[in-house]
Short mmCIF file of C-alpha atoms in Angstrom, two decimals:
data_model
loop_
_atom_site.label_atom_id
_atom_site.label_comp_id
_atom_site.label_asym_id
_atom_site.label_seq_id
_atom_site.Cartn_x
_atom_site.Cartn_y
_atom_site.Cartn_z
CA MET J 1 0.00 0.00 0.00
CA PRO J 2 1.30 3.52 -0.77
CA LYS J 3 2.46 5.63 2.16
CA PHE J 4 0.11 8.22 3.63
CA PHE J 5 0.10 11.06 6.18
CA ASN J 6 -0.44 9.84 9.73
CA THR J 7 -3.11 11.46 11.92
CA ALA J 8 -3.64 8.73 14.52
CA GLY J 9 -1.24 6.84 16.75
CA PRO J 10 2.52 6.34 16.58
CA THR J 11 4.34 6.63 13.28
CA ILE J 12 4.91 3.38 11.39
CA LYS J 13 7.86 4.03 9.13
CA ALA J 14 6.77 1.51 6.51
CA ASP J 15 3.30 3.09 6.21
CA HIS J 16 3.68 6.79 6.91
CA TYR J 17 5.50 9.79 5.52
CA HIS J 18 7.56 10.90 8.50
CA ILE J 19 10.41 12.94 9.93
CA ASP J 20 13.00 10.95 11.87
CA PRO J 21 11.79 11.38 15.50
CA LEU J 22 15.34 11.56 16.87
CA LEU J 23 15.92 14.68 14.77
CA ARG J 24 13.11 16.39 16.70
CA VAL J 25 14.86 16.18 20.08
CA ASP J 26 18.36 16.92 21.30
CA TRP J 27 19.46 13.32 20.93
CA GLU J 28 22.99 14.08 22.05
CA GLU J 29 21.63 15.51 25.32
CA ILE J 30 19.23 12.60 25.86
CA ALA J 31 21.93 10.01 25.13
CA SER J 32 24.23 11.79 27.57
CA LEU J 33 21.58 11.80 30.33
CA ILE J 34 20.98 8.09 29.81
CA ALA J 35 24.72 7.36 29.96
CA GLN J 36 24.87 9.34 33.24
CA LYS J 37 22.16 7.12 34.78
CA ARG J 38 19.73 10.02 34.99
CA TYR J 39 15.96 9.98 35.53
CA PHE J 40 14.32 12.81 33.61
CA ILE J 41 11.16 14.19 31.99
CA LEU J 42 10.24 14.46 28.31
CA HIS J 43 7.06 16.41 27.74
CA ALA J 44 5.17 17.97 24.85
CA PRO J 45 1.58 18.87 23.89
CA ARG J 46 -0.78 16.15 22.73
CA GLN J 47 -0.23 14.59 19.31
CA THR J 48 3.16 16.11 18.71
CA GLY J 49 4.92 12.77 18.31
CA LYS J 50 5.93 11.91 21.89
CA THR J 51 5.13 8.21 21.54
CA SER J 52 6.85 7.95 18.15
CA THR J 53 9.91 9.65 19.66
CA LEU J 54 10.02 7.33 22.67
CA ILE J 55 9.74 4.30 20.41
CA GLY J 56 12.50 5.78 18.25
CA ILE J 57 14.70 6.18 21.34
CA MET J 58 14.00 2.57 22.34
CA GLU J 59 14.84 1.25 18.88
CA GLU J 60 18.05 3.28 18.75
CA LEU J 61 19.20 2.04 22.16
CA ASN J 62 18.27 -1.59 21.48
CA ALA J 63 20.06 -1.50 18.14
CA GLY J 64 23.33 -1.16 20.06
CA ASP J 65 24.91 -3.55 22.53
CA THR J 66 24.90 -1.27 25.57
CA TYR J 67 21.33 -1.15 26.91
CA ALA J 68 18.10 -3.13 27.20
CA CYS J 69 15.37 -0.53 26.70
CA VAL J 70 11.59 -0.83 26.99
CA TYR J 71 8.76 1.55 26.15
CA ALA J 72 5.54 1.17 28.18
CA ASN J 73 2.30 3.11 27.90
CA ILE J 74 0.62 3.22 31.33
CA GLU J 75 -2.48 5.21 30.37
CA ALA J 76 -4.71 2.18 31.14
CA ALA J 77 -4.07 2.81 34.85
CA GLN J 78 -6.11 6.01 34.57
CA ALA J 79 -9.27 3.90 34.59
CA ALA J 80 -8.51 2.92 38.20
CA ARG J 81 -9.30 6.48 39.24
CA GLY J 82 -8.94 6.57 43.06
CA ASP J 83 -8.23 2.83 43.45
CA VAL J 84 -4.46 2.87 43.98
CA ASN J 85 -4.18 -0.93 44.16
CA GLU J 86 -5.89 -1.39 40.80
CA GLY J 87 -3.84 1.43 39.30
CA VAL J 88 -0.52 -0.02 40.46
CA GLU J 89 -1.49 -3.47 39.13
CA ALA J 90 -2.24 -1.94 35.71
CA ILE J 91 1.13 -0.17 35.63
CA ALA J 92 3.08 -3.28 36.67
CA MET J 93 1.27 -5.36 34.08
CA ALA J 94 1.93 -2.80 31.32
CA ILE J 95 5.67 -2.82 32.10
CA ALA J 96 5.85 -6.65 32.24
CA GLU J 97 3.99 -6.99 28.93
CA SER J 98 6.23 -4.40 27.26
CA ILE J 99 9.37 -6.27 28.41
CA GLU J 100 7.92 -9.40 26.83
CA LEU J 101 6.95 -7.60 23.63
CA TYR J 102 10.10 -5.60 22.95
CA LEU J 103 12.81 -7.78 24.56
CA ARG J 104 11.19 -11.21 24.06
CA ASP J 105 11.56 -11.82 27.79
CA ASP J 106 8.48 -13.26 29.52
CA SER J 107 10.12 -13.86 32.91
CA LEU J 108 8.66 -10.69 34.48
CA LYS J 109 5.20 -11.52 33.19
CA LYS J 110 5.49 -15.01 34.71
CA TRP J 111 6.58 -13.45 37.99
CA TYR J 112 3.60 -11.10 37.90
CA TYR J 113 1.20 -14.06 37.74
CA SER J 114 3.18 -16.20 40.21
CA GLU J 115 2.34 -16.54 43.89
CA ASP J 116 5.25 -14.21 44.71
CA GLY J 117 3.92 -11.61 42.31
CA LYS J 118 0.35 -11.89 43.55
CA ASN J 119 1.47 -11.62 47.17
CA THR J 120 3.64 -8.55 46.62
CA SER J 121 1.99 -5.45 48.07
CA PRO J 122 0.93 -2.75 45.58
CA LYS J 123 2.93 -0.34 47.76
CA ASN J 124 6.15 -1.76 46.33
CA LYS J 125 5.02 -3.95 43.41
CA ILE J 126 6.37 -1.64 40.69
CA ALA J 127 9.68 -1.23 42.54
CA THR J 128 10.00 -5.00 42.98
CA LEU J 129 9.26 -5.64 39.30
CA LEU J 130 11.86 -3.11 38.17
CA LYS J 131 14.41 -4.51 40.64
CA LEU J 132 13.93 -8.04 39.23
CA TRP J 133 14.20 -6.74 35.67
CA ALA J 134 17.50 -4.97 36.39
CA GLN J 135 18.91 -7.99 38.26
CA THR J 136 17.98 -10.58 35.62
CA THR J 137 19.08 -8.65 32.53
CA ASN J 138 22.69 -8.75 31.38
CA LYS J 139 22.64 -5.13 30.21
CA PRO J 140 21.79 -1.87 31.98
CA THR J 141 18.03 -1.36 31.71
CA VAL J 142 16.34 1.80 30.48
CA LEU J 143 12.61 2.36 31.03
CA LEU J 144 10.48 4.82 29.03
CA LEU J 145 7.08 5.43 30.66
CA ASP J 146 4.48 7.16 28.50
CA GLU J 147 1.26 8.99 29.52
CA VAL J 148 2.41 9.39 33.12
CA ASP J 149 0.35 12.52 33.68
CA ALA J 150 -2.80 10.61 32.71
CA LEU J 151 -2.63 8.95 36.14
CA ILE J 152 -4.77 10.23 38.97
CA GLY J 153 -4.13 10.99 42.64
CA ASP J 154 -2.71 8.21 44.81
CA THR J 155 -1.86 5.99 41.83
CA LEU J 156 0.49 8.64 40.47
CA ILE J 157 1.93 9.32 43.92
CA SER J 158 2.60 5.60 44.44
CA LEU J 159 4.35 5.28 41.07
CA LEU J 160 6.59 8.30 41.66
CA ARG J 161 7.47 7.29 45.19
CA GLN J 162 8.26 3.68 44.26
CA ILE J 163 10.59 4.91 41.54
CA ARG J 164 12.19 7.34 43.94
CA ALA J 165 12.62 4.58 46.53
CA GLY J 166 14.51 2.35 44.07
CA TYR J 167 16.59 5.13 42.54
CA ALA J 168 19.58 4.61 44.84
CA GLN J 169 19.87 0.94 43.79
CA ARG J 170 20.43 1.71 40.09
CA PRO J 171 21.90 0.30 37.89
CA ASP J 172 22.45 -3.16 39.42
CA ALA J 173 19.08 -3.47 41.14
CA PHE J 174 16.95 -0.79 39.43
CA PRO J 175 16.75 0.74 35.94
CA HIS J 176 19.98 2.43 34.83
CA ALA J 177 17.97 5.36 33.40
CA LEU J 178 14.33 6.33 33.16
CA ILE J 179 12.24 8.78 31.14
CA LEU J 180 8.78 9.89 32.26
CA CYS J 181 6.73 11.30 29.39
CA GLY J 182 3.49 13.27 29.28
CA VAL J 183 1.91 16.54 28.23
CA ARG J 184 3.15 18.55 31.20
CA ASP J 185 6.33 18.92 33.16
CA ILE J 186 6.10 16.99 36.40
CA LYS J 187 6.29 20.13 38.53
CA ASP J 188 2.90 21.09 37.10
CA TYR J 189 1.11 17.90 38.20
CA ARG J 190 -1.52 18.85 40.78
CA ILE J 191 -2.18 15.61 42.60
CA HIS J 192 -5.16 15.16 44.91
CA THR J 193 -4.87 12.30 47.38
CA LYS J 194 -7.90 10.36 48.62
CA ASP J 195 -7.78 12.60 51.70
CA HIS J 196 -7.95 15.69 49.44
CA GLU J 197 -4.33 16.55 50.16
CA ILE J 198 -2.77 18.48 47.27
CA ILE J 199 0.76 17.48 46.38
CA THR J 200 2.75 18.47 43.31
CA GLY J 201 4.62 15.99 41.15
CA GLY J 202 7.91 17.74 41.80
CA SER J 203 7.80 17.00 45.52
CA ALA J 204 6.87 13.36 44.90
CA PHE J 205 9.68 12.92 42.36
CA ASN J 206 12.56 15.15 43.39
CA ILE J 207 15.20 12.98 41.69
CA LYS J 208 14.66 14.26 38.15
CA ALA J 209 17.76 15.59 36.43
CA GLU J 210 16.13 17.54 33.59
CA SER J 211 12.82 18.43 31.97
CA ILE J 212 13.09 18.34 28.19
CA ARG J 213 10.31 19.78 26.05
CA MET J 214 9.85 18.40 22.55
CA GLY J 215 9.49 20.99 19.87
CA ASN J 216 7.33 21.13 16.77
CA PHE J 217 8.48 20.56 13.21
CA THR J 218 10.64 23.28 11.72
CA TYR J 219 9.59 25.12 8.56
CA GLN J 220 11.89 22.86 6.57
CA ASP J 221 10.52 19.74 8.31
CA CYS J 222 6.99 20.66 7.17
CA LYS J 223 8.11 21.11 3.60
CA THR J 224 10.27 17.97 3.63
CA LEU J 225 7.39 15.89 4.99
CA TRP J 226 4.94 17.04 2.33
CA LEU J 227 7.47 16.69 -0.47
CA GLN J 228 7.85 13.01 0.44
CA HIS J 229 4.37 12.70 -1.10
CA THR J 230 5.58 14.46 -4.25
CA GLN J 231 8.60 12.15 -4.44
CA ALA J 232 6.39 9.07 -4.00
CA THR J 233 3.52 10.03 -6.33
CA GLY J 234 4.68 12.90 -8.54
CA GLN J 235 1.85 15.13 -7.28
CA THR J 236 3.06 18.72 -6.83
CA PHE J 237 2.15 21.55 -4.45
CA ASP J 238 1.86 25.27 -5.17
CA GLU J 239 4.92 27.08 -3.75
CA LYS J 240 2.63 29.63 -2.04
CA ILE J 241 1.38 26.89 0.27
CA TRP J 242 4.59 26.61 2.31
CA ASP J 243 4.45 29.98 4.06
CA LYS J 244 0.74 29.58 4.77
CA LEU J 245 1.25 26.04 6.08
CA TRP J 246 3.84 27.41 8.48
CA SER J 247 1.70 30.28 9.79
CA ASP J 248 -1.31 27.96 10.09
CA THR J 249 0.51 25.26 12.06
CA GLN J 250 3.85 26.62 13.31
CA GLY J 251 4.97 23.04 12.76
CA GLN J 252 2.44 21.38 15.10
CA PRO J 253 2.88 17.80 13.85
CA TRP J 254 -0.74 16.66 13.94
CA LEU J 255 -1.92 19.77 12.11
CA VAL J 256 0.79 19.42 9.46
CA ASN J 257 -0.17 15.79 8.83
CA ALA J 258 -3.93 16.42 9.06
CA LEU J 259 -3.85 19.21 6.47
CA ALA J 260 -1.83 17.01 4.12
CA HIS J 261 -4.22 14.10 4.64
CA GLN J 262 -7.19 16.39 4.00
CA LEU J 263 -5.66 17.49 0.70
CA THR J 264 -4.25 14.24 -0.60
CA TRP J 265 -6.91 11.79 0.56
CA LYS J 266 -10.08 13.39 1.94
CA ASN J 267 -10.31 15.48 -1.24
CA ARG J 268 -11.33 12.71 -3.63
CA GLU J 269 -10.65 14.80 -6.72
CA LEU J 270 -7.01 15.21 -5.69
CA ARG J 271 -6.54 11.46 -5.35
CA ASP J 272 -5.77 11.82 -9.04
CA ARG J 273 -2.03 12.32 -8.55
CA SER J 274 -1.66 14.03 -11.92
CA LEU J 275 -3.52 17.06 -10.56
CA HIS J 276 -1.49 19.96 -9.16
CA ILE J 277 -2.47 21.01 -5.59
CA SER J 278 -3.10 24.76 -5.66
CA TYR J 279 -3.19 27.38 -2.92
CA ALA J 280 -6.99 27.52 -3.31
CA HIS J 281 -7.18 23.75 -2.77
CA TYR J 282 -5.13 24.24 0.39
CA MET J 283 -7.42 26.95 1.79
CA ILE J 284 -10.50 24.80 1.20
CA ALA J 285 -8.84 21.87 2.97
CA ARG J 286 -7.92 24.18 5.84
CA GLU J 287 -11.53 25.24 6.34
CA GLU J 288 -12.76 21.65 6.08
CA LEU J 289 -10.29 20.58 8.76
CA ILE J 290 -11.38 23.39 11.09
CA GLN J 291 -15.04 22.52 10.64
CA SER J 292 -14.41 18.80 11.13
CA ARG J 293 -13.85 19.23 14.89
CA ALA J 294 -11.44 16.30 14.73
CA THR J 295 -10.45 14.57 17.97
CA HIS J 296 -7.22 16.53 18.41
CA LEU J 297 -9.00 19.85 17.93
CA ASP J 298 -11.89 18.78 20.15
CA GLN J 299 -9.48 17.85 22.96
CA LEU J 300 -7.87 21.27 22.80
CA THR J 301 -11.14 23.18 22.84
CA ASP J 302 -12.30 21.07 25.79
CA LYS J 303 -9.39 22.55 27.74
CA LEU J 304 -10.92 26.01 27.32
CA ARG J 305 -13.32 25.16 30.15
CA GLU J 306 -10.49 24.84 32.69
CA GLU J 307 -10.08 27.87 34.96
CA ARG J 308 -6.30 28.06 34.41
CA VAL J 309 -6.75 28.04 30.65
CA TYR J 310 -9.60 30.53 30.86
CA ASN J 311 -7.41 33.00 32.78
CA VAL J 312 -4.88 33.11 29.96
CA ILE J 313 -7.02 32.77 26.82
CA SER J 314 -9.60 35.35 27.94
CA SER J 315 -6.80 37.89 28.44
CA ILE J 316 -5.55 37.27 24.92
CA ILE J 317 -8.80 37.32 22.97
CA GLY J 318 -10.19 40.13 25.11
CA ASN J 319 -7.07 42.25 24.34
CA SER J 320 -7.28 43.64 27.87
CA GLU J 321 -4.01 45.55 27.85
CA PHE J 322 -4.57 47.28 31.21
CA GLU J 323 -5.54 44.29 33.37
CA ILE J 324 -3.01 41.68 32.29
CA THR J 325 -0.80 41.80 35.37
CA LYS J 326 -3.82 41.59 37.67
CA THR J 327 -5.33 38.45 36.18
CA LEU J 328 -2.45 36.29 34.94
CA LYS J 329 -0.40 33.89 37.03
CA PRO J 330 2.98 32.63 35.76
CA ASP J 331 2.04 29.00 36.51
CA ASP J 332 -1.17 29.32 34.51
CA GLN J 333 0.68 30.75 31.54
CA LEU J 334 3.30 27.97 31.63
CA TYR J 335 0.56 25.35 31.93
CA VAL J 336 -1.32 26.65 28.87
CA GLU J 337 1.97 26.79 26.96
CA ASP J 338 2.66 23.16 27.88
CA LEU J 339 -0.76 22.28 26.45
CA GLY J 340 0.39 23.80 23.16
CA LEU J 341 -2.32 26.48 23.06
CA ILE J 342 -0.03 29.50 23.40
CA VAL J 343 3.52 30.66 22.82
CA SER J 344 5.09 33.12 25.27
CA LYS J 345 7.81 34.67 23.09
CA PRO J 346 8.23 37.32 21.77
CA ASN J 347 4.80 38.04 23.27
CA VAL J 348 2.01 35.82 24.54
CA HIS J 349 -0.13 34.69 21.63
CA ILE J 350 -2.18 31.74 20.36
CA SER J 351 0.21 29.12 18.98
CA ASN J 352 -0.84 29.16 15.34
CA ASP J 353 -3.40 30.55 12.92
CA ILE J 354 -5.59 27.45 12.95
CA TYR J 355 -5.92 27.54 16.74
CA LYS J 356 -6.74 31.26 16.42
CA GLU J 357 -9.68 30.24 14.23
CA ILE J 358 -10.81 27.27 16.30
CA ILE J 359 -10.86 28.93 19.72
CA PRO J 360 -13.33 31.76 19.02
CA ARG J 361 -15.46 29.48 16.84
CA GLU J 362 -15.72 26.97 19.65
CA LEU J 363 -16.49 29.65 22.23
CA THR J 364 -19.23 31.16 20.07
CA TRP J 365 -20.63 28.12 18.24
CA LEU J 366 -23.93 28.02 20.14
CA THR J 367 -24.29 31.80 19.88
CA GLN J 368 -23.51 31.77 16.16
CA THR J 369 -26.03 29.05 15.40
CA ASN J 370 -28.77 30.65 17.49
CA ILE J 371 -28.58 34.27 16.35
CA PRO J 372 -32.10 34.90 14.99
CA ASN J 373 -33.29 36.60 11.82
CA GLN J 374 -29.98 36.96 10.02
CA GLU J 375 -29.42 35.70 6.47
CA GLN J 376 -26.37 36.00 4.26
CA ALA J 377 -28.41 37.10 1.23
CA TRP J 378 -29.52 40.30 3.00
CA TYR J 379 -25.99 41.69 2.89
CA LEU J 380 -25.02 40.99 -0.71
CA ASN J 381 -24.80 43.64 -3.43
CA GLU J 382 -26.01 42.99 -6.98
CA ASP J 383 -22.44 42.09 -8.03
CA ASN J 384 -22.33 39.43 -5.26
CA SER J 385 -19.91 41.49 -3.17
CA LEU J 386 -20.47 41.87 0.54
CA ASN J 387 -22.11 45.12 1.68
CA THR J 388 -19.76 45.73 4.59
CA LYS J 389 -21.44 48.85 5.94
CA LYS J 390 -24.91 47.32 5.89
CA LEU J 391 -23.59 44.19 7.61
CA LEU J 392 -21.85 46.06 10.41
CA LEU J 393 -24.69 48.49 10.99
CA ALA J 394 -26.87 45.41 11.44
CA PHE J 395 -24.37 44.08 13.95
CA GLN J 396 -24.37 47.42 15.76
CA ALA J 397 -28.17 47.29 16.08
CA PHE J 398 -27.97 43.66 17.21
CA PHE J 399 -25.26 44.50 19.74
CA ARG J 400 -27.26 47.39 21.21
CA LYS J 401 -30.31 45.19 21.64
CA ASN J 402 -28.68 41.96 22.79
CA ALA J 403 -25.19 42.64 24.19
CA ASP J 404 -25.98 42.30 27.88
CA SER J 405 -28.03 39.11 27.66
CA TRP J 406 -25.88 37.36 25.03
CA ILE J 407 -22.51 38.22 26.59
CA GLU J 408 -23.77 36.88 29.90
CA ARG J 409 -24.02 33.44 28.25
CA PHE J 410 -20.31 33.36 27.45
CA GLN J 411 -17.89 31.77 29.88
CA TYR J 412 -15.33 34.24 28.49
CA LYS J 413 -17.27 37.36 29.46
CA GLU J 414 -14.19 39.62 29.42
CA ALA J 415 -13.90 38.96 25.68
CA GLY J 416 -17.67 39.13 25.20
CA PRO J 417 -17.89 42.04 22.73
CA GLN J 418 -15.23 40.59 20.42
CA LEU J 419 -16.74 37.11 20.63
CA LEU J 420 -20.24 38.39 19.91
CA LEU J 421 -18.96 40.25 16.83
CA GLN J 422 -17.15 37.15 15.63
CA ALA J 423 -20.23 34.99 16.19
CA PHE J 424 -22.35 37.44 14.18
CA LEU J 425 -19.82 37.58 11.35
CA GLN J 426 -19.36 33.80 11.32
CA ARG J 427 -23.15 33.39 11.03
CA ILE J 428 -23.20 35.57 7.90
CA ILE J 429 -19.83 34.73 6.33
CA ASN J 430 -19.84 30.99 7.00
CA GLY J 431 -20.36 28.98 3.83
CA GLY J 432 -19.54 31.94 1.58
CA GLY J 433 -16.26 33.48 2.66
CA ARG J 434 -13.42 33.09 5.14
CA ILE J 435 -12.59 34.90 8.38
CA HIS J 436 -9.04 35.20 9.71
CA ARG J 437 -8.25 36.52 13.19
CA GLU J 438 -5.16 38.08 14.72
CA TYR J 439 -4.71 38.81 18.42
CA ALA J 440 -2.05 38.55 21.12
CA LEU J 441 -1.69 39.54 24.75
CA GLY J 442 -0.95 43.25 25.10
CA ARG J 443 -1.71 44.20 21.48
CA GLY J 444 -4.82 46.07 22.63
CA ARG J 445 -6.75 45.11 19.52
CA THR J 446 -8.18 42.24 17.49
CA ASP J 447 -7.70 42.20 13.71
CA ILE J 448 -10.30 40.41 11.58
CA PHE J 449 -9.64 39.80 7.90
CA ILE J 450 -12.51 38.69 5.65
CA GLU J 451 -12.03 37.10 2.23
CA TRP J 452 -15.22 37.05 0.16
CA PRO J 453 -15.41 35.43 -3.32
CA THR J 454 -17.31 37.59 -5.79
CA THR J 455 -17.82 35.17 -8.68
CA GLU J 456 -19.03 31.62 -9.27
CA GLN J 457 -15.40 30.53 -9.30
CA GLY J 458 -15.47 30.84 -5.52
CA PHE J 459 -12.02 30.84 -3.91
CA PHE J 460 -10.45 30.11 -7.28
CA GLY J 461 -11.59 33.54 -8.60
CA PRO J 462 -11.59 37.26 -7.63
CA MET J 463 -11.85 38.08 -3.92
CA GLN J 464 -13.14 41.00 -1.85
CA HIS J 465 -10.78 41.74 1.07
CA ILE J 466 -12.09 43.49 4.20
CA VAL J 467 -10.31 44.37 7.45
CA ILE J 468 -12.24 44.90 10.69
CA GLU J 469 -10.27 46.05 13.70
CA THR J 470 -11.72 46.12 17.21
CA LYS J 471 -10.52 47.96 20.29
CA ILE J 472 -11.81 48.35 23.84
CA LEU J 473 -12.15 51.97 24.98
CA TYR J 474 -10.16 52.51 28.16
CA ALA J 475 -9.19 56.18 27.94
CA ASN J 476 -9.66 59.10 25.56
CA LEU J 477 -12.00 58.29 22.63
CA GLU J 478 -10.24 60.62 20.18
CA GLU J 479 -6.80 59.14 20.92
CA THR J 480 -8.14 55.58 20.77
CA THR J 481 -9.82 56.33 17.44
CA GLN J 482 -6.71 57.88 15.90
CA LYS J 483 -4.49 55.04 17.04
CA GLY J 484 -7.07 52.52 15.83
CA ILE J 485 -7.23 54.14 12.39
CA GLU J 486 -3.45 53.94 12.05
CA GLN J 487 -3.45 50.28 13.09
CA THR J 488 -6.32 49.43 10.75
CA LYS J 489 -4.57 51.01 7.77
CA GLU J 490 -1.36 49.24 8.66
CA TYR J 491 -3.13 45.88 8.69
CA MET J 492 -5.01 46.71 5.46
CA SER J 493 -1.70 47.35 3.76
CA LYS J 494 -0.29 44.10 5.08
CA VAL J 495 -3.14 41.96 3.69
CA GLU J 496 -3.86 44.16 0.64
CA ALA J 497 -7.44 44.94 1.68
CA SER J 498 -9.49 47.62 -0.03
CA GLU J 499 -12.03 48.15 2.78
CA GLY J 500 -11.40 48.89 6.44
CA VAL J 501 -13.60 49.22 9.52
CA LEU J 502 -12.67 50.25 13.07
CA ILE J 503 -15.04 49.23 15.86
CA ILE J 504 -14.53 50.67 19.35
CA PHE J 505 -16.36 48.92 22.18
CA ASP J 506 -17.20 51.16 25.13
CA ARG J 507 -17.86 48.96 28.17
CA SER J 508 -18.61 51.86 30.52
CA SER J 509 -21.63 51.17 32.72
CA THR J 510 -22.29 54.89 33.27
CA LYS J 511 -22.96 55.80 29.62
CA SER J 512 -26.22 55.32 27.77
CA TRP J 513 -26.44 53.40 24.50
CA ASP J 514 -27.11 56.69 22.70
CA GLU J 515 -23.70 57.92 23.89
CA LYS J 516 -21.92 54.71 22.88
CA ILE J 517 -23.50 53.99 19.48
CA SER J 518 -22.11 55.93 16.52
CA HIS J 519 -20.74 55.55 13.01
CA LYS J 520 -18.90 57.85 10.64
CA GLU J 521 -16.50 57.89 7.72
CA GLN J 522 -13.02 58.99 8.78
CA ASP J 523 -9.79 58.82 6.78
CA GLY J 524 -11.37 56.43 4.30
CA LEU J 525 -12.56 54.02 7.00
CA LEU J 526 -15.89 53.25 8.59
CA VAL J 527 -15.48 54.05 12.30
CA MET J 528 -18.12 52.65 14.62
CA GLY J 529 -18.85 52.94 18.33
CA CYS J 530 -20.60 50.11 20.21
#
C-alpha cells in the first residue's frame, strides 16, 4: 500500500511519511543523560509525536549492545481512578507486557502471575518488578514510561514514590535510566490524594535531572514531509502553500499531517495524482479541517473550560491591555503553553493561525447558530460582493439590543464584545467566505480579515478583502480612534485589503447606549462605536 500522512497513533515508518523522530529532540543531550544514569522528563503537547519519539529512542538504544530498553504506555491505569491498588497493578502489568513484547523476555510476566507476584503489596510492586528486571538482565536497563500525567491521585503518587525509593539501587538493582513522558512537566502535576491533600509531582519525584520539552516541526521539516508525497507520487504543491502552512501550524505535527491528509486523501478529486495542488485547494482543505472538529481539535477546545486556561485565553482574545498583570499567574501561563495552546515569546499569543480560528469558533458556536433573523443574502450587493457597511450596521443594532443578555451566556465574558462580533460575522460569512483573526496579549486590539469570493469561481476567482479592527475603549476616545485608524490602515496594507472598519467597544456602565452607538466615515474608513 502507498504511504500516507499519519493522523492517529505512533508513526509506522513503513506506512507513513515521516520525519525521523530523533531529529526532533536533542538526541545528544538525551543520550548523555541516559549514559549518566539520569531519571528525567520528556514532555510535549498532545499529538506532537511523543510516543513515536520514545519508540525511536528505544529502537536506537536496542540496536546497540549497551542497553536493554523498553517503552511502556501506562495510560490504562487512569481507569482505576482513586483505586491505587488497581492502578498499580495496571502499571506493573503494562511494564511486564512491554518487556515481553520488545525484549522477548516473559520472565517478568510469569513473575507477575506467580504466587510471589500476587502476594507482593501494591505499595512496592512496581519497585520489585523493576528490581527483578535490572537484576535478571545482562545489560543496563532503560525504562520509558508514557502517559504518566494521565494517572490520577494516589496511583500517580505511588508510582513516583516507588521509583524514587529504588533510585539509589540503580543500575544493578533498578533501571539504569528512566524517562517519564506526558503533556506537562512533572512540577505542574496537581495531585489530589484520597484525603484531598494536594501534592505536586515535583515533591513526589525530586530525583529528576532535567525536563526536556519536545518541539514542533521546523519550517523545513513541514516542507520535507509534504514533499515526500511528491517524491512518492509525482503530485506537486503550489509554492505559495509553504508559508501559509507554516503560519497555520507553526509546525504542530498533527496539524501538518492532518492538512496534508485532507488534501491528498479526503479530497477525492485530488486522489488523481496528476492534478497539481493549488493554494486555493489548500485553503479549502484548511476550512474543512477546522469545521471537522477532529479529535485533536476537540481535545484542545475542551481545555478552554479549565479555569487556568480561561485565565490566559480570555486575556488574549479580550485584548485587555490594562488588566493583564492583575489576572495572569505565571504557573497558569506555563501550563497553557505546555498544552500547546499559546507561545510566550516574543509576546504571549495563540500558537498558530488554525488555533486562532478554532478557539473563538468553539467559544461562540452556540451563539452563532442561534442568532435569529440573520441571512447572508440580506448583505449581498447585486455584483455578489459583501455590503460591509450594511452588515456592520446590522451588527451594531444587534449588539445594542442583545449585548448584555448574550454576553452573559459566554464563559469568556471579558472577551464578550469581540466574541459576539465574531459569532455574528461567522453566522453571515460561513459557507460563503473566510474569516481570519489576529490577536495577542498586550496588542490592545483584534484584527479580523474577511475574504469574500465575488464570482461563481469561488475561492479560485476574484476576492473581496475586508479588514475589521476592534478595540476596547479605556481612555480618551479621540486618541483611541486615531491610534485605531493607524493600526487598521497598517493591517489593510499588510493583507492588501481595499475596505477597512474600526469598531470601538465602550464597556462603561455609566454611559447610555445613545452615547456609545455611533458611526462615521473617517480617513477612508468606517469608524463605529458600540
